[in-house]
Amino acid sequence: MKVPFLDLKAQYSVIKKEIDAAIQSVVDSCAFSGGPFVAQFEKEFAAYCGGRHCLAVGSGTEALWLILLAMGIGEDDEVITVPNTFIATAEAISLCVARPAFVDVDEQSYTMDPELLRKAIGKSTRAIIPVHLYGQPADMDPILEIAREHGLAVIEDACQAHGSLYKGRRAGSIGEAAAFSFYPGKNLGAYGEAGAVVTNDPELAERIRMLRDHGQRSKYYHDVVGVNGRMDGIQAAVLSVKLRHLEAWNDARIRNAARYDEALAGVTEFVTPVRREYARHVYHIYAVRVPNRDRVLEGMKERGIRCGIHYPVPVTRQKSYEHLGFPTGAFPVSEGCAEQCLSLPMFPELTEEQIRFVAESLAETLESSVRS
């Protein structure tokens, strides 16, 4: 049996008629850049997240960057985030000519450790970006409390958390603003690059609206220097269709995670994902921690199972950030995740048979890797 890491074709086959009709509507109307399809998706996604404003943009990276720019964060400012994330989180900070600072993640959720955050606040700190990793929100209440004590903005990196909940609140509705990615493999994925900002702040929303459209309030009248950060109409139309299915897909991911938990319950020498009591974890990624991770990855591949690694190098160990001078061991949990985390196949259409096969193969591969 072959099990892919992700199967977008299976998803498309279920919603093909809806998707094809939506794309044809965009083509028929020639509303390719911005326009009514983007406006409709913005309205729908804001309502879904429980936010007042949604600004559709070109990518999750762009969403983070535009939030920081709109907040006026720049040279000599510091923004705190975590090393156990995709580089875009730190990249957006650097693109503002601000300085990324880091705190480690906790051992269970792999999200920002609030106690370490408290100790990391400095005179130049302007904002905090907790990352809702793998589909599980960071522990936001203590993070928000620390931010209030120091007058700091909190920006949610919700790029992996579409539909997740923190104490009953949607990811993306908790901080001053949130960034979402709609990269094709996400729980809510476009058919290309796309992203969005969600916020309850009307002034921040207006600044981002201008920045993403060359700094103009009306055509050819440019108040500030901006960028071309608009979402295109086809992506918006696709996302509107898929948003209608997101809750069902997330429920399927949660069921699949429970099946993995059950199937792997008797397997030793590895750690399954921990769902925190405050969270609705929507399992964008089902990441286990295993010894001899790279050997296990190859063993699974030999059995026809495609797994992934998120992320093999912490941001603080990337060559692009070596100038920050962090020594090996500065962020032990993130560094441990980089060496041990293995992402198993996870998508709504996974079958029980596939999950059993993955679990059995993982047990065999782990046993083989320990013997060798």
Short mmCIF file of N, CA and C in Angstrom, two decimals, residues 85-229:
data_model
loop_
_atom_site.label_atom_id
_atom_site.label_comp_id
_atom_site.label_asym_id
_atom_site.label_seq_id
_atom_site.Cartn_x
_atom_site.Cartn_y
_atom_site.Cartn_z
N THR A 85 9.42 27.09 14.02
CA THR A 85 8.41 27.60 13.11
C THR A 85 9.00 27.66 11.71
N PHE A 86 8.15 27.86 10.72
CA PHE A 86 8.64 28.14 9.37
C PHE A 86 9.32 29.51 9.38
N ILE A 87 10.34 29.65 8.57
CA ILE A 87 11.17 30.85 8.62
C ILE A 87 10.39 32.14 8.33
N ALA A 88 9.23 32.04 7.69
CA ALA A 88 8.46 33.24 7.35
C ALA A 88 8.12 34.07 8.58
N THR A 89 7.94 33.43 9.74
CA THR A 89 7.60 34.18 10.95
C THR A 89 8.68 35.20 11.27
N ALA A 90 9.94 34.74 11.24
CA ALA A 90 11.06 35.64 11.51
C ALA A 90 11.35 36.53 10.30
N GLU A 91 11.17 35.98 9.13
CA GLU A 91 11.44 36.71 7.89
C GLU A 91 10.63 38.00 7.81
N ALA A 92 9.36 37.93 8.22
CA ALA A 92 8.50 39.12 8.18
C ALA A 92 9.04 40.21 9.10
N ILE A 93 9.59 39.80 10.24
CA ILE A 93 10.19 40.77 11.17
C ILE A 93 11.40 41.42 10.52
N SER A 94 12.25 40.61 9.92
CA SER A 94 13.46 41.14 9.28
C SER A 94 13.14 42.04 8.10
N LEU A 95 12.08 41.73 7.36
CA LEU A 95 11.70 42.57 6.23
C LEU A 95 11.27 43.97 6.65
N CYS A 96 10.90 44.12 7.92
CA CYS A 96 10.56 45.44 8.46
C CYS A 96 11.80 46.15 9.01
N VAL A 97 12.96 45.52 8.85
CA VAL A 97 14.23 46.02 9.39
C VAL A 97 14.17 46.05 10.92
N ALA A 98 13.29 45.25 11.50
CA ALA A 98 13.26 45.06 12.94
C ALA A 98 14.12 43.85 13.30
N ARG A 99 14.29 43.61 14.59
CA ARG A 99 15.16 42.53 15.06
C ARG A 99 14.31 41.40 15.64
N PRO A 100 14.43 40.19 15.09
CA PRO A 100 13.72 39.06 15.69
C PRO A 100 14.43 38.60 16.96
N ALA A 101 13.66 38.36 18.01
CA ALA A 101 14.17 37.75 19.24
C ALA A 101 13.36 36.48 19.47
N PHE A 102 13.92 35.56 20.26
CA PHE A 102 13.31 34.24 20.34
C PHE A 102 13.21 33.74 21.77
N VAL A 103 12.13 33.00 22.02
CA VAL A 103 12.02 32.21 23.25
C VAL A 103 11.65 30.79 22.85
N ASP A 104 12.03 29.84 23.67
CA ASP A 104 11.80 28.44 23.33
C ASP A 104 10.32 28.07 23.52
N VAL A 105 9.98 26.90 23.01
CA VAL A 105 8.62 26.38 23.11
C VAL A 105 8.53 25.39 24.26
N ASP A 106 7.30 25.07 24.69
CA ASP A 106 7.17 24.09 25.77
C ASP A 106 7.20 22.68 25.21
N GLU A 107 7.47 21.72 26.09
CA GLU A 107 7.74 20.34 25.69
C GLU A 107 6.52 19.62 25.13
N GLN A 108 5.32 20.09 25.47
CA GLN A 108 4.13 19.34 25.08
C GLN A 108 3.46 19.88 23.83
N SER A 109 3.21 21.18 23.80
CA SER A 109 2.47 21.75 22.67
C SER A 109 3.38 22.23 21.56
N TYR A 110 4.68 22.42 21.87
CA TYR A 110 5.67 22.96 20.92
C TYR A 110 5.34 24.40 20.53
N THR A 111 4.57 25.09 21.38
CA THR A 111 4.26 26.50 21.16
C THR A 111 4.94 27.34 22.23
N MET A 112 4.89 28.66 22.06
CA MET A 112 5.63 29.59 22.91
C MET A 112 5.43 29.32 24.41
N ASP A 113 6.54 29.27 25.13
CA ASP A 113 6.52 29.07 26.57
C ASP A 113 6.33 30.43 27.25
N PRO A 114 5.18 30.69 27.87
CA PRO A 114 4.93 32.01 28.44
C PRO A 114 5.92 32.42 29.53
N GLU A 115 6.40 31.47 30.32
CA GLU A 115 7.35 31.83 31.37
C GLU A 115 8.66 32.32 30.79
N LEU A 116 9.11 31.71 29.73
CA LEU A 116 10.33 32.18 29.06
C LEU A 116 10.08 33.53 28.40
N LEU A 117 8.88 33.74 27.87
CA LEU A 117 8.54 35.02 27.27
C LEU A 117 8.67 36.15 28.30
N ARG A 118 8.15 35.92 29.49
CA ARG A 118 8.17 36.95 30.53
C ARG A 118 9.60 37.43 30.79
N LYS A 119 10.54 36.51 30.75
CA LYS A 119 11.93 36.85 31.03
C LYS A 119 12.63 37.52 29.86
N ALA A 120 12.02 37.42 28.66
CA ALA A 120 12.69 37.89 27.44
C ALA A 120 12.35 39.32 27.06
N ILE A 121 11.35 39.91 27.69
CA ILE A 121 10.93 41.27 27.33
C ILE A 121 12.06 42.26 27.60
N GLY A 122 12.36 43.08 26.61
CA GLY A 122 13.40 44.10 26.76
C GLY A 122 12.90 45.49 26.44
N LYS A 123 13.78 46.47 26.56
CA LYS A 123 13.40 47.86 26.32
C LYS A 123 12.96 48.11 24.88
N SER A 124 13.49 47.34 23.94
CA SER A 124 13.19 47.56 22.52
C SER A 124 12.03 46.69 22.03
N THR A 125 11.49 45.83 22.88
CA THR A 125 10.43 44.92 22.45
C THR A 125 9.15 45.69 22.13
N ARG A 126 8.61 45.46 20.95
CA ARG A 126 7.39 46.14 20.52
C ARG A 126 6.21 45.18 20.32
N ALA A 127 6.51 43.93 20.01
CA ALA A 127 5.43 42.99 19.68
C ALA A 127 5.85 41.56 19.96
N ILE A 128 4.84 40.71 20.05
CA ILE A 128 5.05 39.28 20.29
C ILE A 128 4.28 38.52 19.21
N ILE A 129 4.93 37.52 18.60
CA ILE A 129 4.25 36.68 17.61
C ILE A 129 4.26 35.23 18.09
N PRO A 130 3.22 34.80 18.82
CA PRO A 130 3.10 33.38 19.13
C PRO A 130 2.65 32.63 17.88
N VAL A 131 3.15 31.43 17.71
CA VAL A 131 2.82 30.61 16.54
C VAL A 131 1.89 29.48 16.96
N HIS A 132 0.73 29.41 16.34
CA HIS A 132 -0.20 28.31 16.58
C HIS A 132 0.27 27.13 15.72
N LEU A 133 1.06 26.27 16.30
CA LEU A 133 1.80 25.29 15.51
C LEU A 133 1.04 23.98 15.31
N TYR A 134 1.13 23.45 14.10
CA TYR A 134 0.59 22.14 13.73
C TYR A 134 -0.94 22.08 13.81
N GLY A 135 -1.61 23.22 14.08
CA GLY A 135 -3.06 23.22 14.23
C GLY A 135 -3.53 23.42 15.65
N GLN A 136 -2.60 23.67 16.58
CA GLN A 136 -2.94 23.88 17.99
C GLN A 136 -2.54 25.29 18.43
N PRO A 137 -3.45 26.05 19.04
CA PRO A 137 -3.11 27.40 19.46
C PRO A 137 -2.08 27.42 20.59
N ALA A 138 -1.29 28.47 20.61
CA ALA A 138 -0.43 28.74 21.76
C ALA A 138 -1.30 29.09 22.96
N ASP A 139 -0.72 29.05 24.15
CA ASP A 139 -1.45 29.39 25.38
C ASP A 139 -1.56 30.91 25.47
N MET A 140 -2.66 31.45 24.96
CA MET A 140 -2.75 32.89 24.71
C MET A 140 -3.01 33.74 25.95
N ASP A 141 -3.72 33.25 26.94
CA ASP A 141 -4.05 34.12 28.08
C ASP A 141 -2.82 34.65 28.80
N PRO A 142 -1.86 33.82 29.18
CA PRO A 142 -0.66 34.38 29.82
C PRO A 142 0.16 35.25 28.88
N ILE A 143 0.16 34.93 27.59
CA ILE A 143 0.88 35.76 26.63
C ILE A 143 0.25 37.15 26.55
N LEU A 144 -1.08 37.18 26.50
CA LEU A 144 -1.79 38.46 26.46
C LEU A 144 -1.58 39.26 27.74
N GLU A 145 -1.55 38.58 28.87
CA GLU A 145 -1.32 39.26 30.14
C GLU A 145 0.05 39.91 30.18
N ILE A 146 1.06 39.18 29.73
CA ILE A 146 2.42 39.73 29.69
C ILE A 146 2.46 40.93 28.74
N ALA A 147 1.79 40.79 27.60
CA ALA A 147 1.77 41.89 26.63
C ALA A 147 1.13 43.13 27.22
N ARG A 148 0.02 42.96 27.92
CA ARG A 148 -0.65 44.11 28.54
C ARG A 148 0.23 44.79 29.58
N GLU A 149 0.95 44.01 30.35
CA GLU A 149 1.82 44.57 31.38
C GLU A 149 2.90 45.48 30.78
N HIS A 150 3.31 45.16 29.55
CA HIS A 150 4.42 45.89 28.92
C HIS A 150 3.97 46.76 27.74
N GLY A 151 2.67 46.81 27.47
CA GLY A 151 2.18 47.62 26.37
C GLY A 151 2.60 47.13 25.01
N LEU A 152 2.58 45.82 24.80
CA LEU A 152 3.05 45.22 23.55
C LEU A 152 1.90 44.70 22.72
N ALA A 153 2.07 44.70 21.41
CA ALA A 153 1.10 44.11 20.49
C ALA A 153 1.29 42.60 20.42
N VAL A 154 0.20 41.88 20.26
CA VAL A 154 0.26 40.43 20.06
C VAL A 154 -0.32 40.10 18.69
N ILE A 155 0.51 39.48 17.87
CA ILE A 155 0.14 39.11 16.50
C ILE A 155 0.13 37.59 16.42
N GLU A 156 -1.00 37.01 16.11
CA GLU A 156 -1.09 35.57 16.01
C GLU A 156 -0.57 35.09 14.65
N ASP A 157 0.39 34.20 14.67
CA ASP A 157 0.75 33.48 13.46
C ASP A 157 -0.16 32.26 13.42
N ALA A 158 -1.28 32.42 12.72
CA ALA A 158 -2.31 31.38 12.65
C ALA A 158 -2.25 30.64 11.32
N CYS A 159 -1.09 30.63 10.69
CA CYS A 159 -0.96 30.08 9.33
C CYS A 159 -1.23 28.58 9.27
N GLN A 160 -1.18 27.89 10.44
CA GLN A 160 -1.46 26.46 10.47
C GLN A 160 -2.70 26.14 11.31
N ALA A 161 -3.53 27.13 11.58
CA ALA A 161 -4.54 26.93 12.63
C ALA A 161 -5.96 27.30 12.19
N HIS A 162 -6.29 27.17 10.94
CA HIS A 162 -7.63 27.52 10.45
C HIS A 162 -8.70 26.69 11.17
N GLY A 163 -9.51 27.35 11.97
CA GLY A 163 -10.61 26.66 12.65
C GLY A 163 -10.27 26.12 14.02
N SER A 164 -9.03 26.28 14.47
CA SER A 164 -8.69 25.83 15.82
C SER A 164 -9.29 26.79 16.84
N LEU A 165 -9.44 26.30 18.08
CA LEU A 165 -10.06 27.09 19.14
C LEU A 165 -9.13 27.17 20.34
N TYR A 166 -9.15 28.34 20.98
CA TYR A 166 -8.48 28.53 22.26
C TYR A 166 -9.55 28.93 23.27
N LYS A 167 -9.87 28.03 24.21
CA LYS A 167 -10.91 28.28 25.20
C LYS A 167 -12.19 28.78 24.54
N GLY A 168 -12.54 28.14 23.43
CA GLY A 168 -13.78 28.45 22.74
C GLY A 168 -13.69 29.59 21.75
N ARG A 169 -12.55 30.26 21.65
CA ARG A 169 -12.38 31.38 20.72
C ARG A 169 -11.57 30.93 19.51
N ARG A 170 -11.97 31.38 18.33
CA ARG A 170 -11.27 31.01 17.11
C ARG A 170 -9.86 31.59 17.10
N ALA A 171 -8.91 30.78 16.67
CA ALA A 171 -7.59 31.32 16.36
C ALA A 171 -7.76 32.43 15.33
N GLY A 172 -7.10 33.54 15.57
CA GLY A 172 -7.23 34.68 14.68
C GLY A 172 -8.10 35.78 15.23
N SER A 173 -8.81 35.50 16.35
CA SER A 173 -9.69 36.51 16.95
C SER A 173 -9.19 36.97 18.32
N ILE A 174 -7.96 36.60 18.68
CA ILE A 174 -7.51 36.74 20.07
C ILE A 174 -6.54 37.90 20.25
N GLY A 175 -5.57 38.04 19.35
CA GLY A 175 -4.61 39.13 19.44
C GLY A 175 -5.09 40.38 18.71
N GLU A 176 -4.19 41.36 18.58
CA GLU A 176 -4.53 42.57 17.83
C GLU A 176 -4.77 42.27 16.36
N ALA A 177 -4.08 41.27 15.85
CA ALA A 177 -4.25 40.86 14.46
C ALA A 177 -3.71 39.45 14.32
N ALA A 178 -4.10 38.80 13.23
CA ALA A 178 -3.64 37.44 12.96
C ALA A 178 -3.32 37.30 11.49
N ALA A 179 -2.33 36.46 11.21
CA ALA A 179 -1.95 36.15 9.83
C ALA A 179 -2.31 34.71 9.52
N PHE A 180 -2.92 34.51 8.35
CA PHE A 180 -3.26 33.18 7.86
C PHE A 180 -2.58 32.94 6.52
N SER A 181 -2.15 31.71 6.31
CA SER A 181 -1.67 31.27 5.01
C SER A 181 -2.70 30.33 4.39
N PHE A 182 -2.89 30.47 3.08
CA PHE A 182 -3.75 29.55 2.35
C PHE A 182 -2.93 28.77 1.32
N TYR A 183 -1.68 28.49 1.67
CA TYR A 183 -0.85 27.62 0.83
C TYR A 183 -1.63 26.33 0.57
N PRO A 184 -1.52 25.73 -0.62
CA PRO A 184 -2.41 24.63 -0.99
C PRO A 184 -2.53 23.50 0.03
N GLY A 185 -1.47 23.20 0.77
CA GLY A 185 -1.53 22.08 1.70
C GLY A 185 -2.15 22.39 3.04
N LYS A 186 -2.55 23.63 3.28
CA LYS A 186 -3.12 24.00 4.58
C LYS A 186 -4.54 23.44 4.73
N ASN A 187 -5.05 23.44 5.96
CA ASN A 187 -6.42 22.96 6.20
C ASN A 187 -7.42 23.68 5.30
N LEU A 188 -7.20 24.98 5.11
CA LEU A 188 -7.94 25.76 4.11
C LEU A 188 -6.91 26.25 3.11
N GLY A 189 -6.83 25.58 1.97
CA GLY A 189 -5.78 25.87 1.00
C GLY A 189 -6.31 26.38 -0.31
N ALA A 190 -5.60 27.34 -0.89
CA ALA A 190 -5.94 27.88 -2.20
C ALA A 190 -5.38 26.97 -3.29
N TYR A 191 -5.56 27.37 -4.54
CA TYR A 191 -4.95 26.67 -5.67
C TYR A 191 -3.77 27.50 -6.19
N GLY A 192 -2.97 27.95 -5.26
CA GLY A 192 -1.82 28.80 -5.53
C GLY A 192 -1.44 29.48 -4.23
N GLU A 193 -0.77 30.62 -4.32
CA GLU A 193 -0.38 31.35 -3.13
C GLU A 193 -1.47 32.32 -2.70
N ALA A 194 -1.74 32.39 -1.40
CA ALA A 194 -2.73 33.34 -0.87
C ALA A 194 -2.61 33.40 0.64
N GLY A 195 -3.07 34.51 1.22
CA GLY A 195 -3.05 34.68 2.66
C GLY A 195 -4.07 35.71 3.07
N ALA A 196 -4.16 35.97 4.38
CA ALA A 196 -5.11 36.96 4.88
C ALA A 196 -4.70 37.46 6.25
N VAL A 197 -5.12 38.68 6.54
CA VAL A 197 -5.02 39.27 7.87
C VAL A 197 -6.44 39.35 8.43
N VAL A 198 -6.60 38.99 9.70
CA VAL A 198 -7.86 39.18 10.41
C VAL A 198 -7.60 40.07 11.62
N THR A 199 -8.43 41.07 11.81
CA THR A 199 -8.27 41.99 12.93
C THR A 199 -9.61 42.61 13.30
N ASN A 200 -9.72 43.05 14.55
CA ASN A 200 -10.89 43.81 15.00
C ASN A 200 -10.63 45.31 15.00
N ASP A 201 -9.42 45.71 14.66
CA ASP A 201 -9.01 47.12 14.72
C ASP A 201 -9.27 47.79 13.37
N PRO A 202 -10.24 48.69 13.28
CA PRO A 202 -10.57 49.30 11.98
C PRO A 202 -9.44 50.16 11.42
N GLU A 203 -8.69 50.84 12.27
CA GLU A 203 -7.60 51.68 11.79
C GLU A 203 -6.46 50.82 11.24
N LEU A 204 -6.14 49.74 11.95
CA LEU A 204 -5.11 48.83 11.46
C LEU A 204 -5.55 48.21 10.13
N ALA A 205 -6.81 47.82 10.05
CA ALA A 205 -7.33 47.24 8.81
C ALA A 205 -7.20 48.22 7.65
N GLU A 206 -7.49 49.48 7.88
CA GLU A 206 -7.41 50.48 6.80
C GLU A 206 -5.97 50.68 6.35
N ARG A 207 -5.03 50.68 7.30
CA ARG A 207 -3.61 50.84 6.91
C ARG A 207 -3.14 49.65 6.08
N ILE A 208 -3.55 48.45 6.47
CA ILE A 208 -3.16 47.26 5.70
C ILE A 208 -3.82 47.28 4.33
N ARG A 209 -5.07 47.71 4.28
CA ARG A 209 -5.78 47.81 3.00
C ARG A 209 -5.03 48.73 2.03
N MET A 210 -4.49 49.82 2.54
CA MET A 210 -3.71 50.73 1.70
C MET A 210 -2.37 50.13 1.32
N LEU A 211 -1.67 49.56 2.30
CA LEU A 211 -0.33 49.03 2.06
C LEU A 211 -0.34 47.92 1.01
N ARG A 212 -1.37 47.08 1.02
CA ARG A 212 -1.40 45.96 0.07
C ARG A 212 -1.73 46.42 -1.35
N ASP A 213 -2.17 47.68 -1.50
CA ASP A 213 -2.59 48.19 -2.80
C ASP A 213 -1.80 49.45 -3.15
N HIS A 214 -0.47 49.32 -3.05
CA HIS A 214 0.43 50.41 -3.43
C HIS A 214 0.22 51.69 -2.63
N GLY A 215 -0.31 51.57 -1.41
CA GLY A 215 -0.45 52.73 -0.54
C GLY A 215 -1.52 53.70 -0.95
N GLN A 216 -2.51 53.24 -1.73
CA GLN A 216 -3.52 54.17 -2.23
C GLN A 216 -4.87 53.96 -1.55
N ARG A 217 -5.56 55.08 -1.28
CA ARG A 217 -6.93 55.03 -0.79
C ARG A 217 -7.91 54.97 -1.98
N SER A 218 -7.55 55.67 -3.05
CA SER A 218 -8.31 55.60 -4.29
C SER A 218 -7.30 55.55 -5.43
N LYS A 219 -7.73 55.09 -6.58
CA LYS A 219 -6.82 54.79 -7.67
C LYS A 219 -5.99 56.00 -8.07
N TYR A 220 -4.65 55.78 -8.09
CA TYR A 220 -3.65 56.77 -8.49
C TYR A 220 -3.41 57.86 -7.45
N TYR A 221 -3.96 57.72 -6.25
CA TYR A 221 -3.70 58.67 -5.17
C TYR A 221 -3.07 57.89 -4.01
N HIS A 222 -1.74 58.02 -3.90
CA HIS A 222 -0.95 57.16 -3.02
C HIS A 222 -0.51 57.94 -1.78
N ASP A 223 -1.06 57.60 -0.64
CA ASP A 223 -0.75 58.30 0.61
C ASP A 223 0.58 57.84 1.21
N VAL A 224 0.90 56.56 1.04
CA VAL A 224 2.13 55.99 1.58
C VAL A 224 2.74 55.07 0.53
N VAL A 225 3.98 54.67 0.77
CA VAL A 225 4.63 53.68 -0.10
C VAL A 225 4.14 52.31 0.32
N GLY A 226 3.53 51.60 -0.62
CA GLY A 226 3.01 50.27 -0.32
C GLY A 226 3.57 49.23 -1.26
N VAL A 227 2.84 48.14 -1.41
CA VAL A 227 3.27 47.03 -2.27
C VAL A 227 2.06 46.51 -3.02
N ASN A 228 2.30 45.62 -3.98
CA ASN A 228 1.21 44.88 -4.60
C ASN A 228 1.01 43.60 -3.80
N GLY A 229 0.07 43.61 -2.88
CA GLY A 229 -0.19 42.46 -2.02
C GLY A 229 -1.60 41.95 -2.13
#
